[in-house]
Structure formats: structure tokens, C-alpha cells
Coordinates of C-alpha atoms and ligand atoms in Angstrom, one line a residue:
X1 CA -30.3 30.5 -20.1
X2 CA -29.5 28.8 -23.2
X3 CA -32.2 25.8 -24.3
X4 CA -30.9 22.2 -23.0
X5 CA -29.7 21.5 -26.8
X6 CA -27.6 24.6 -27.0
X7 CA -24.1 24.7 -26.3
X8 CA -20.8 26.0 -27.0
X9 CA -19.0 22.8 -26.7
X10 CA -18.4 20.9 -29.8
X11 CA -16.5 18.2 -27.7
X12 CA -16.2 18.7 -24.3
X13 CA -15.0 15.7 -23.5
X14 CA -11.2 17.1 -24.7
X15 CA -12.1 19.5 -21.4
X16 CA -12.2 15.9 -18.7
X17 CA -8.7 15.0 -16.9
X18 CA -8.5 12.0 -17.8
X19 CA -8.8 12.4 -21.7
X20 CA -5.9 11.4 -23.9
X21 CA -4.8 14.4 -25.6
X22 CA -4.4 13.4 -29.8
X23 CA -2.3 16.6 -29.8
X24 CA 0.7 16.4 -28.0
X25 CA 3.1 18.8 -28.7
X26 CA 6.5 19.9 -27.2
X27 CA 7.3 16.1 -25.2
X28 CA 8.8 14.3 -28.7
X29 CA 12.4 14.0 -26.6
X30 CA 10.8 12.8 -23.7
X31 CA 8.3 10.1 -25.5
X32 CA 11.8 9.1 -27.5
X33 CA 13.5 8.5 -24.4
X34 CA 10.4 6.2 -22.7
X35 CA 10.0 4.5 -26.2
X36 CA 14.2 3.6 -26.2
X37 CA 13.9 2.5 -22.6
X38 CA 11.2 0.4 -22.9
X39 CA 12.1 -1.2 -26.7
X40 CA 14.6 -3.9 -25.2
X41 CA 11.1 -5.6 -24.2
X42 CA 10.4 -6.3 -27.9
X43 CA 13.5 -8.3 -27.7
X44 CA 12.6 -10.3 -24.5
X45 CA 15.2 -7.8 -22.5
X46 CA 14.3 -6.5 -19.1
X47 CA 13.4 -2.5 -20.1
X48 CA 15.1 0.5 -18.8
X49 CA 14.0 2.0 -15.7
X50 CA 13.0 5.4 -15.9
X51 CA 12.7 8.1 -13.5
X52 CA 10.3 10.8 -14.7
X53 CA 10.4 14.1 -12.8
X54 CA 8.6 17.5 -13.6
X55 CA 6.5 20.2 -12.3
X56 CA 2.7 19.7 -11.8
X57 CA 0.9 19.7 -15.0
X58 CA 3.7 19.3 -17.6
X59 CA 2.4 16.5 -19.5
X60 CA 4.3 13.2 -17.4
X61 CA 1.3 11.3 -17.2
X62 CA 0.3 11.5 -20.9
X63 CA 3.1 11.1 -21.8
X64 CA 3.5 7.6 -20.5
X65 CA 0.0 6.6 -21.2
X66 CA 0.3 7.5 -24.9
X67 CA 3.9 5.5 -25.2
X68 CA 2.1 2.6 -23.1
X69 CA -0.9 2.6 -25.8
X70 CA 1.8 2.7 -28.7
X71 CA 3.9 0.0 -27.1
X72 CA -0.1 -2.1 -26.6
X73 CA -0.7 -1.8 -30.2
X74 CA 2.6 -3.5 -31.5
X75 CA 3.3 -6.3 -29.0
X76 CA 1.1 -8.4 -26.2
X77 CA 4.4 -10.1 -24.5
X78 CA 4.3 -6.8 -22.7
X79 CA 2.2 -5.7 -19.5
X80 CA 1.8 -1.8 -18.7
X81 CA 0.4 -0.8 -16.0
X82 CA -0.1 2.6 -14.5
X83 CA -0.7 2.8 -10.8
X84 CA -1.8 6.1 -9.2
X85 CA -0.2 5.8 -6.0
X86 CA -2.1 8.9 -4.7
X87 CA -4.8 6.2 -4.2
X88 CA -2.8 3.0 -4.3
X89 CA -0.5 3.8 -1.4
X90 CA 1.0 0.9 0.3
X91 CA 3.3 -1.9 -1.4
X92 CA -0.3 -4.3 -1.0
X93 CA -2.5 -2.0 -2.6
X94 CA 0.0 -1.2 -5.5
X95 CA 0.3 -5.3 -6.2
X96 CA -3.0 -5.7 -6.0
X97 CA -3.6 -3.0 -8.5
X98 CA -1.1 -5.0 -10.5
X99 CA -2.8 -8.5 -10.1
X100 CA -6.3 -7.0 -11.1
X101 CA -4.4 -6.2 -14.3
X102 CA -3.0 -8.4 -15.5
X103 CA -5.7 -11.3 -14.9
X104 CA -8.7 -9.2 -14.8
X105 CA -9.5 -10.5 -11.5
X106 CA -10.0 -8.6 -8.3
X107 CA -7.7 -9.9 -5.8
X108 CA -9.1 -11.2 -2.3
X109 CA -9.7 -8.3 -0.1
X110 CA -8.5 -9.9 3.1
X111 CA -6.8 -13.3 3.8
X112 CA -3.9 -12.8 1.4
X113 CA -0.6 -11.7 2.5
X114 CA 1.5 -9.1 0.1
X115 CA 4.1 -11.9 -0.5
X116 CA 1.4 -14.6 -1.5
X117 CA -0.1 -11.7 -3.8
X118 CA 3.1 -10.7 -5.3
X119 CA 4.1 -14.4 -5.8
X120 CA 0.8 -14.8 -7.7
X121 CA 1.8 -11.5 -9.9
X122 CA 5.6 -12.8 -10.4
X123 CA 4.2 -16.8 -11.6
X124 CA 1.8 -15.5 -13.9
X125 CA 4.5 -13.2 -15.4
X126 CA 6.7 -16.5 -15.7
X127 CA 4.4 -19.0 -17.2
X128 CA 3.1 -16.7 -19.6
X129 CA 6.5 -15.7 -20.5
X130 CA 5.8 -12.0 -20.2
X131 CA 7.4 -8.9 -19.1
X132 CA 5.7 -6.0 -16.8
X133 CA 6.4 -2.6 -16.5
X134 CA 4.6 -0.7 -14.0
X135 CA 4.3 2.8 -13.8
X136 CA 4.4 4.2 -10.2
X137 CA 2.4 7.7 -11.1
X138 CA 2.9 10.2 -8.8
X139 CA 5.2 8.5 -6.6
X140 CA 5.7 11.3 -5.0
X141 CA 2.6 10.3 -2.5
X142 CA 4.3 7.2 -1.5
X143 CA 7.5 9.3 0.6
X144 CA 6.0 10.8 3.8
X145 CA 5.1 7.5 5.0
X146 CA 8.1 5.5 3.4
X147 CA 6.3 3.2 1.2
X148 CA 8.2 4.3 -1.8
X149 CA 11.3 2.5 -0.6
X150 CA 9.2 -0.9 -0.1
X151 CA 6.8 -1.2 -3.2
X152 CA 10.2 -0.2 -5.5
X153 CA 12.4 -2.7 -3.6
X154 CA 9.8 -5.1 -4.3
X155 CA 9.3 -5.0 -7.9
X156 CA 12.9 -4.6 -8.7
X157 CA 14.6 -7.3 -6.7
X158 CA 11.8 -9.7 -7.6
X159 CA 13.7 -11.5 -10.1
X160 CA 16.1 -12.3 -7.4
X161 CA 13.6 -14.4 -5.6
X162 CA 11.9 -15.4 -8.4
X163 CA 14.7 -15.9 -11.2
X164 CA 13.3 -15.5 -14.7
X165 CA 10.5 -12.7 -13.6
X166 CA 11.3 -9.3 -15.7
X167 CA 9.8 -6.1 -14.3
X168 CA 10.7 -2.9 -14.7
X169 CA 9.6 0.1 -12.5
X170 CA 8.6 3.7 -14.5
X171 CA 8.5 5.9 -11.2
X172 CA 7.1 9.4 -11.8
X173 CA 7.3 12.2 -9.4
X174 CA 5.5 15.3 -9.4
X175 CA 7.7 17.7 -8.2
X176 CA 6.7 20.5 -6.3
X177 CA 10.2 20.9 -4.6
X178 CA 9.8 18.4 -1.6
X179 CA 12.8 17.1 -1.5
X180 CA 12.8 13.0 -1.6
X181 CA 15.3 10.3 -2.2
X182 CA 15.0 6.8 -2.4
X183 CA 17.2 4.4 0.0
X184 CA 20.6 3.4 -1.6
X185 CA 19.4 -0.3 -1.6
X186 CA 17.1 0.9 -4.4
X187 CA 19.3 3.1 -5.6
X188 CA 21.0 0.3 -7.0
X189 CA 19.1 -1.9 -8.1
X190 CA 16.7 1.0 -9.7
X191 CA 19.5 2.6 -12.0
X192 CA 17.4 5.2 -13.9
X193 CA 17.0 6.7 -17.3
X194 CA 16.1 10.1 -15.7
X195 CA 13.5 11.6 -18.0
X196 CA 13.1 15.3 -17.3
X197 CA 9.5 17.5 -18.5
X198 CA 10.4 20.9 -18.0
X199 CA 7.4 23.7 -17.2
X200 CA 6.2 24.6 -20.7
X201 CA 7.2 28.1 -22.2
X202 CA 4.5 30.4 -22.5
X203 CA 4.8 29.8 -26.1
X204 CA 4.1 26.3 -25.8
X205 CA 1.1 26.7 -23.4
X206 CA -0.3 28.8 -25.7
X207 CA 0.0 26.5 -28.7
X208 CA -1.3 23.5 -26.4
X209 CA -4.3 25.6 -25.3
X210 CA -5.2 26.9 -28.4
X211 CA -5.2 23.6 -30.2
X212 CA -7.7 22.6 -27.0
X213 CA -10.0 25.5 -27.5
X214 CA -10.0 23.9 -31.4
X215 CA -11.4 20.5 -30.4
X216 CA -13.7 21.8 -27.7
X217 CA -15.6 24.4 -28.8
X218 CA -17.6 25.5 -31.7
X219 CA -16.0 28.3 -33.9
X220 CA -15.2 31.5 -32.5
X221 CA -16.3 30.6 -29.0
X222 CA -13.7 31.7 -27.5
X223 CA -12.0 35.3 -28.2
X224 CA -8.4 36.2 -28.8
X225 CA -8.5 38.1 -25.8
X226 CA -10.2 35.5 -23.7
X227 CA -7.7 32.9 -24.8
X228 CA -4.8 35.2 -24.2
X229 CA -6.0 35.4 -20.5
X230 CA -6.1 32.1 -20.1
X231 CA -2.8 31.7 -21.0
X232 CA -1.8 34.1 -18.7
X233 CA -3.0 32.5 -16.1
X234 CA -1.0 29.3 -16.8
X235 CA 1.8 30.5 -16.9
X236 CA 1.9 31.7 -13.4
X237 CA 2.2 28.1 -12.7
X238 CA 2.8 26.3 -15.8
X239 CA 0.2 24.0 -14.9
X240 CA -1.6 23.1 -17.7
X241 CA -4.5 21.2 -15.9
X242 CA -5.1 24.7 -14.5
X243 CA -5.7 25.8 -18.3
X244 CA -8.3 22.5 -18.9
X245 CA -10.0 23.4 -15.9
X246 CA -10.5 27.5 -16.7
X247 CA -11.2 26.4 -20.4
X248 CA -14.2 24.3 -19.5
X249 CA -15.4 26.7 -16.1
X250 CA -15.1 30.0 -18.2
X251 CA -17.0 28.5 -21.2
X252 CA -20.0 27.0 -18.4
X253 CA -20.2 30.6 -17.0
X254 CA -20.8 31.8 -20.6
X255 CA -23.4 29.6 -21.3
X256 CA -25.3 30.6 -17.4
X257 CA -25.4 33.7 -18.7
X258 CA -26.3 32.7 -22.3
X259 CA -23.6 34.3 -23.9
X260 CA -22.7 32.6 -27.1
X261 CA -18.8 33.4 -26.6
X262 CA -16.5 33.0 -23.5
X263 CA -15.4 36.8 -22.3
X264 CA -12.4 37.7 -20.3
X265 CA -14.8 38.3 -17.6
X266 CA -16.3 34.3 -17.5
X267 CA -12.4 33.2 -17.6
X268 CA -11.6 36.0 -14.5
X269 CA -14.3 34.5 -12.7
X270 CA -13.5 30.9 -13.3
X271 CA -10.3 31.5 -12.6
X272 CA -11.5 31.8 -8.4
X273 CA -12.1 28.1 -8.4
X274 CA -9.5 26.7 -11.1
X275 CA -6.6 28.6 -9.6
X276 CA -7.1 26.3 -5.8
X277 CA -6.3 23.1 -7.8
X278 CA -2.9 23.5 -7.4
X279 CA -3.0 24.2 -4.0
X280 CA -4.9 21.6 -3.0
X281 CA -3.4 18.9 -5.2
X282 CA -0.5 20.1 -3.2
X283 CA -2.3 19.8 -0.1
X284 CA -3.6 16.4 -0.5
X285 CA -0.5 15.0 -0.7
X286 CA 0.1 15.9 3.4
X287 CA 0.0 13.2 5.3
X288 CA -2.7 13.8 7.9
X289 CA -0.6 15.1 11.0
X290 CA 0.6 17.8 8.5
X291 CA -2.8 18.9 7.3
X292 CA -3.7 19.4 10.7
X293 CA -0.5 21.6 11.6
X294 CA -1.4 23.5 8.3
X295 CA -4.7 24.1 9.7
X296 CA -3.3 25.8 12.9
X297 CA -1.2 28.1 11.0
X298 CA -4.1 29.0 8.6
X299 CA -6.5 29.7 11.5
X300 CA -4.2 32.0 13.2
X301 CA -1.2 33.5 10.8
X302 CA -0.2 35.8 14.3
X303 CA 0.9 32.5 16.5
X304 CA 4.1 32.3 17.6
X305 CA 5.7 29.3 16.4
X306 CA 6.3 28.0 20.1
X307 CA 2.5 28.3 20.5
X308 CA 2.0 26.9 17.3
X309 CA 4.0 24.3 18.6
X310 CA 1.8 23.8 21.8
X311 CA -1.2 23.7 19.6
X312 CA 0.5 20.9 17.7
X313 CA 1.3 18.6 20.2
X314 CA -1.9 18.9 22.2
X315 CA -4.0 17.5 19.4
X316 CA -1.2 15.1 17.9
X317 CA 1.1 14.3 20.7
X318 CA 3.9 14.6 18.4
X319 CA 7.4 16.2 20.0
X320 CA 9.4 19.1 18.7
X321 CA 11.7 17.2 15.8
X322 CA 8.9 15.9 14.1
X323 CA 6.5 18.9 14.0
X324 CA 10.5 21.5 13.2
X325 CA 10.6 19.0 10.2
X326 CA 7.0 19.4 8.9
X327 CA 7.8 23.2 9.4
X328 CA 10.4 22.2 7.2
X329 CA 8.8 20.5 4.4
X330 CA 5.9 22.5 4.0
X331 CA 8.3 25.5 3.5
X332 CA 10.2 23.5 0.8
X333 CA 7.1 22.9 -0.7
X334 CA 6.4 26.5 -0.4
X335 CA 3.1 26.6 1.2
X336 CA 3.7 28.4 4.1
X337 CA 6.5 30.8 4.9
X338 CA 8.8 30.9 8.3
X339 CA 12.0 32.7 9.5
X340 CA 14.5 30.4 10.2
X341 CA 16.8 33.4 11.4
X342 CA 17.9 31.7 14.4
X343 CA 20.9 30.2 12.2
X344 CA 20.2 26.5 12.1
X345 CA 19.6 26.6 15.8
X346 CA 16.4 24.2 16.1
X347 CA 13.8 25.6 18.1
X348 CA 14.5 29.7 16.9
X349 CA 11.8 29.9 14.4
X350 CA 10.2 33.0 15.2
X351 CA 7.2 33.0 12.7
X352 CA 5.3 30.9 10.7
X353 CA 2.5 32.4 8.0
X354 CA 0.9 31.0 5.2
X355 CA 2.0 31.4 2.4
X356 CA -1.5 32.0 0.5
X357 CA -5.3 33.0 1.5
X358 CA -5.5 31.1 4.7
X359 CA -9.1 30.9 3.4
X360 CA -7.8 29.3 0.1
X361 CA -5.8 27.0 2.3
X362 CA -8.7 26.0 4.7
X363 CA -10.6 25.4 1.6
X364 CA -8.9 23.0 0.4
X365 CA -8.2 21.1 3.7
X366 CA -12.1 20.3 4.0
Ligands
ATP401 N1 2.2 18.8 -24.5 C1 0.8 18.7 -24.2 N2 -0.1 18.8 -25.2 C2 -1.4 18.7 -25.0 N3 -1.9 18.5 -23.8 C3 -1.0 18.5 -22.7 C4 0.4 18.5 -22.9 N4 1.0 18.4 -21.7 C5 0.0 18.3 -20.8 N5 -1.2 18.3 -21.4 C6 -2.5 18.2 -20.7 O1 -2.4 18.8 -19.4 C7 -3.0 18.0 -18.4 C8 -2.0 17.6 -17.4 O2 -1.1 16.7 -18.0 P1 -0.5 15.5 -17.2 O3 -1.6 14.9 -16.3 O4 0.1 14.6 -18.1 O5 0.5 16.2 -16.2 P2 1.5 15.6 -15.2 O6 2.9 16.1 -15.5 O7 1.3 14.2 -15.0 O8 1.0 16.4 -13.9 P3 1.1 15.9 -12.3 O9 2.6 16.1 -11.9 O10 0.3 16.9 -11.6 O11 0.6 14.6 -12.2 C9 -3.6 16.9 -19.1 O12 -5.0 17.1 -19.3 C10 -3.0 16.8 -20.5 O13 -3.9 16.4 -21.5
MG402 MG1 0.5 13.0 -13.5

């Protein structure tokens, strides 16, 4: 073991999630096109909505952090906030995330309706003569259990009710190919700039990594070889939180075996845990009905689906449509596989499997 004061990070805290990258290569068209649509702002205009859609781990997040802290520095007739809708999930919980804010004050717990809340938000906006612009991160939460709809609807109509309020709505969806859409009454009121972040090129993600490895570690830390593998490994998904994660895991199993440099064998090993995050980001985003069918078909990959079925209901009491369209979706989403070979006739699905190590998968659902 290496003495408590030696270490190969320089700067590890470049590793944590929520660190603001200074280097942010590869996004300049997308941060142009959030800069554009929020600029009318400066100008007392009502900003651009924007819809921004990509694969896990390609960079939407920072990207609208780092425009929000440019956009901070140059005016204060602006409010930007981010809400993480993964853990603000209903329309109350985003506005109070909102109120806290923008007056620094937690709202009342209990004893305040959403529209008394909200009306709060919208008159504070108004007196103070200010415009908000609320990033909905990781919208993608809000669908299963059709909140989306309801906190959009709600922030962009308000000026209706409330003539003079300007908000505009940043909504950001991680995509891993559940399909979604909003209601046409948003539709048109929400009129998007769609921003689209593509999955890196390998070339990129190596660029973006190695500049990491730069700021995190001390000199020569971290092999060619090592680094290479790392890449690799992100580019099976083109997540580049996966590539955060090994860096930091691979460099901790150097130093429990007080190696001085990170081998490909501390980044194959890291790899074990780094690899699941992905899967069970995916995972968490199941509403709780779903996890638990996803847990039947990972404890027994041999059930017939109309057992699988029988399993279902007894434990949810949920009919046949409900539990043929969270078949549905988690196939879309690709985490489990099923032969739909009975031709679009509902109830044919022969099999049902997961798609990865049902061990992997029941790992993630503790
Ligand atoms: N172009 C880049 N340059 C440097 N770091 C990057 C870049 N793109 C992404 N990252 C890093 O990768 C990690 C994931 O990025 P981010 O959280 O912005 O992804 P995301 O698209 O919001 O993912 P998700 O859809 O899962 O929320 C962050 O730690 C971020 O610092
Ligand atoms: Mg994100």
C-alpha cells in the first residue's frame, strides 16, 4: 500500500460527475446554437426553446451548464435553472426546485398548492422584471408517469395566465431509444430549436479522455496502452461517464496494489464495476411496476412469456395491455430481448430473455 500522502492523482477532482469540464471539445455547434437561443434574453425577448436530445454520456448536460455559467457572468436579468427531473419528478417538485432558486428560500413542504407555488415563482419573475429559463435535465424520467406533459404545459403557457411572465423551457432528453412524445398541446406552444449531440467518434473520445488523464494524474501515470483500453471501452457505448468512472477505478486499483502507473490489467478489472453504469442508469429510469417485471425475466430467462405474464399480474395486478406494453418498451430500450413473431398479434410473444447478465441486471435493480 502506498503511504496516505502518496498518490497518483494530481487532481482528482476532474474524475467526480459533477465537475465542470474547462476542456470541452467537439460541442462548439451545439453551445452556438443554446447561446443563439437564449441571446434574445439580453434584449428583454422571451428565449428560444430548445429541445436537446442525445445518447447517454455525450456531453448535454455540460453543455448547458457551461452556456448557463457564460450567460450568469454577462447579465443578472436572467434566471437559469437546471432541474434534474430524475429526482424532481412531478410538476410540484420541479416548481419548488424553481422557487428555492430563485429566492434562496425553501418552499413550504406541505400546505401550499402547485398553483399558489407557481404563482409565487411567476410574480417574483414580474416584479423583478426578469426572465427564467429552466432546464428540464433528463426529461426523459418525467414520461412513464406523464408528468412531462404537465410541468412543460405549465411553464410555457404561464404567460397566458399571468401576461408579462417570460419563461422559456430547455428540455433535455437522454435518449436511449424509448420512444416519447409530448402532447400536441405542448407541441405548440413548445416550438423547439432541436439541438442534437451525436455519440462522440472514437477519435473524439480519445482526445476528451486523454486531455482528462492530463488534469488528473501526475505524469506518466497512465500508459499509452492503458489509455488506449480505456478508450476502447467507451466506445462500445459512447458513454463518456463510463470513461470518468474507469479512469478514476483503474488508477484506485493501481494505487491498492501500490503500483505507481495504471496497467491494462487495473483498467480490465475496473472496467467490471464501470461498465453496469449504463445499465443501471437505464434501469433506474423504470417506473417501479417495470423493475419488478424485469426482475422476473432476470430470475428465470426460460419462462414462457404467458407465465411470465402470470407472474406479473399476481404480484402487480396489472392486465395483459399494460404488462405487452412494458414488454414493449423495455425491448425499445434494448434491455431485454423477445420474439414478437406472432405478427402484431398481441398476446404471441413466445420468449422473453434478457438482454444482458441477468446477474448484471439484478444488480442493478437492488
Ligand atoms: N466534449 C467533452 N469534453 C470533455 N468532457 C466531456 C465532453 N462531453 C462529455 N464530457 C464529460 O462526460 C461526462 C458526461 O457528460 P454529460 O453529463 O454532460 O452527459 P449527458 O449527455 O448529459 O449524459 P446523460 O444523457 O446520461 O445525462 C461528464 O463528466 C462530462 O464532463
Ligand atoms: Mg445529463
Amino acid at each position: 500500500m502506498l503511504l496516505w500522502d502518496e498518490t497518483l492523482f494530481n487532481n482528482g477532482e476532474v474524475l467526480e460527475f459533477d465537475h465542470l469540464p474547462e476542456y470541452f471539445a467537439h460541442r462548439e455547434s451545439q453551445m452556438q446554437a443554446l447561446r443563439f437561443s437564449l441571446k434574445p434574453a439580453l434584449r428583454g425577448m422571451r428565449p428560444v426553446n430548445c429541445l436537446v436530445k442525445g445518447p447517454p454520456g455525450t456531453g448535454k448536460t455540460t453543455a448547458v451548464m457551461k452556456v448557463f455559467n457564460e450567460m450568469k457572468e454577462y447579465t443578472d436579468s436572467v434566471v437559469l435553472v437546471k432541474v434534474n427531473c430524475q429526482m424532481e419528478s412531478t410538476r410540484f417538485a420541479v416548481v419548488s426546485r424553481i422557487y428555492e432558486q430563485l429566492t434562496s428560500i425553501a418552499p413550504p413542504s406541505s400546505g401550499i398548492s402547485f398553483r399558489r407555488l407557481f404563482e409565487k415563482v411567476v410574480k417574483f419573475l414580474i416584479d423583478s422584471n426578469k426572465t427564467l429559463v429552466v432546464a428540464l435535465d433528463d426529461i426523459n424520467y418525467l414520461f412513464p408517469e406523464g408528468h412531462a406533459d404537465e410541468v412543460m404545459y405549465s411553464l410555457l403557457r404561464a404567460h397566458e395566465q399571468y401576461p408579462g411572465a417570460k419563461i422559456s423551457v430547455i428540455a433535455i432528453i437522454s435518449d436511449v431509444g424509448i420512444p416519447y412524445s409530448f402532447d400536441p398541446r405542448v407541441g405548440s406552444v413548445f416550438l423547439p430549436e432541436e439541438v442534437a449531440f451525436p455519440r462522440y467518434e472514437i477519435g473524439e473520445i480519445a482526445d476528451i479522455i486523454a486531455n482528462r488523464v492530463k488534469h488528473a494524474f501526475f505524469k506518466d501515470v497512465v500508459s499509452d496502452e492503458a489509455l488506449d483500453k480505456v478508450v476502447t471501452y467507451v466506445d462500445r457505448t459512447g458513454d463518456l461517464r463510463i470513461g470518468i468512472d474507469l479512469l478514476k477505478r483503474s488508477a484506485l486499483n493501481a494505487e491498492r496494489r501500490a503500483s505507481r502507473t495504471v496497467s491494462v490489467e487495473d483498467v480490465d478489472k475496473a472496467y467490471e464495476a464501470s461498465r453496469l453504469l449504463h445499465l443501471c442508469r437505464n434501469i433506474r429510469s423504470l417506473s417501479d411496476n417495470e423493475k419488478t417485471l424485469l426482475g422476473l425475466i432476470a430470475k428465470d430467462s426460460s419462462l414462457q412469456a404467458g407465465e411470465l405474464y402470470k407472474s406479473f399480474h399476481d404480484i402487480t395486478g396489472l392486465g395483459y395491455t399494460r404488462f405487452y406494453e412494458m414488454i414493449e418498451k423495455m425491448h425499445v430500450s434494448r434491455l431485454i430481448d423477445a420474439d414478437f413473431s406472432g405478427k402484431g398479434m398481441r398476446g404471441r410473444t413466445r420468449y422473453v430473455a434478457p438482454a444482458y447478465d441477468s446477474n448484471d441486471i439484478l444488480k442493478c435493480l437492488e
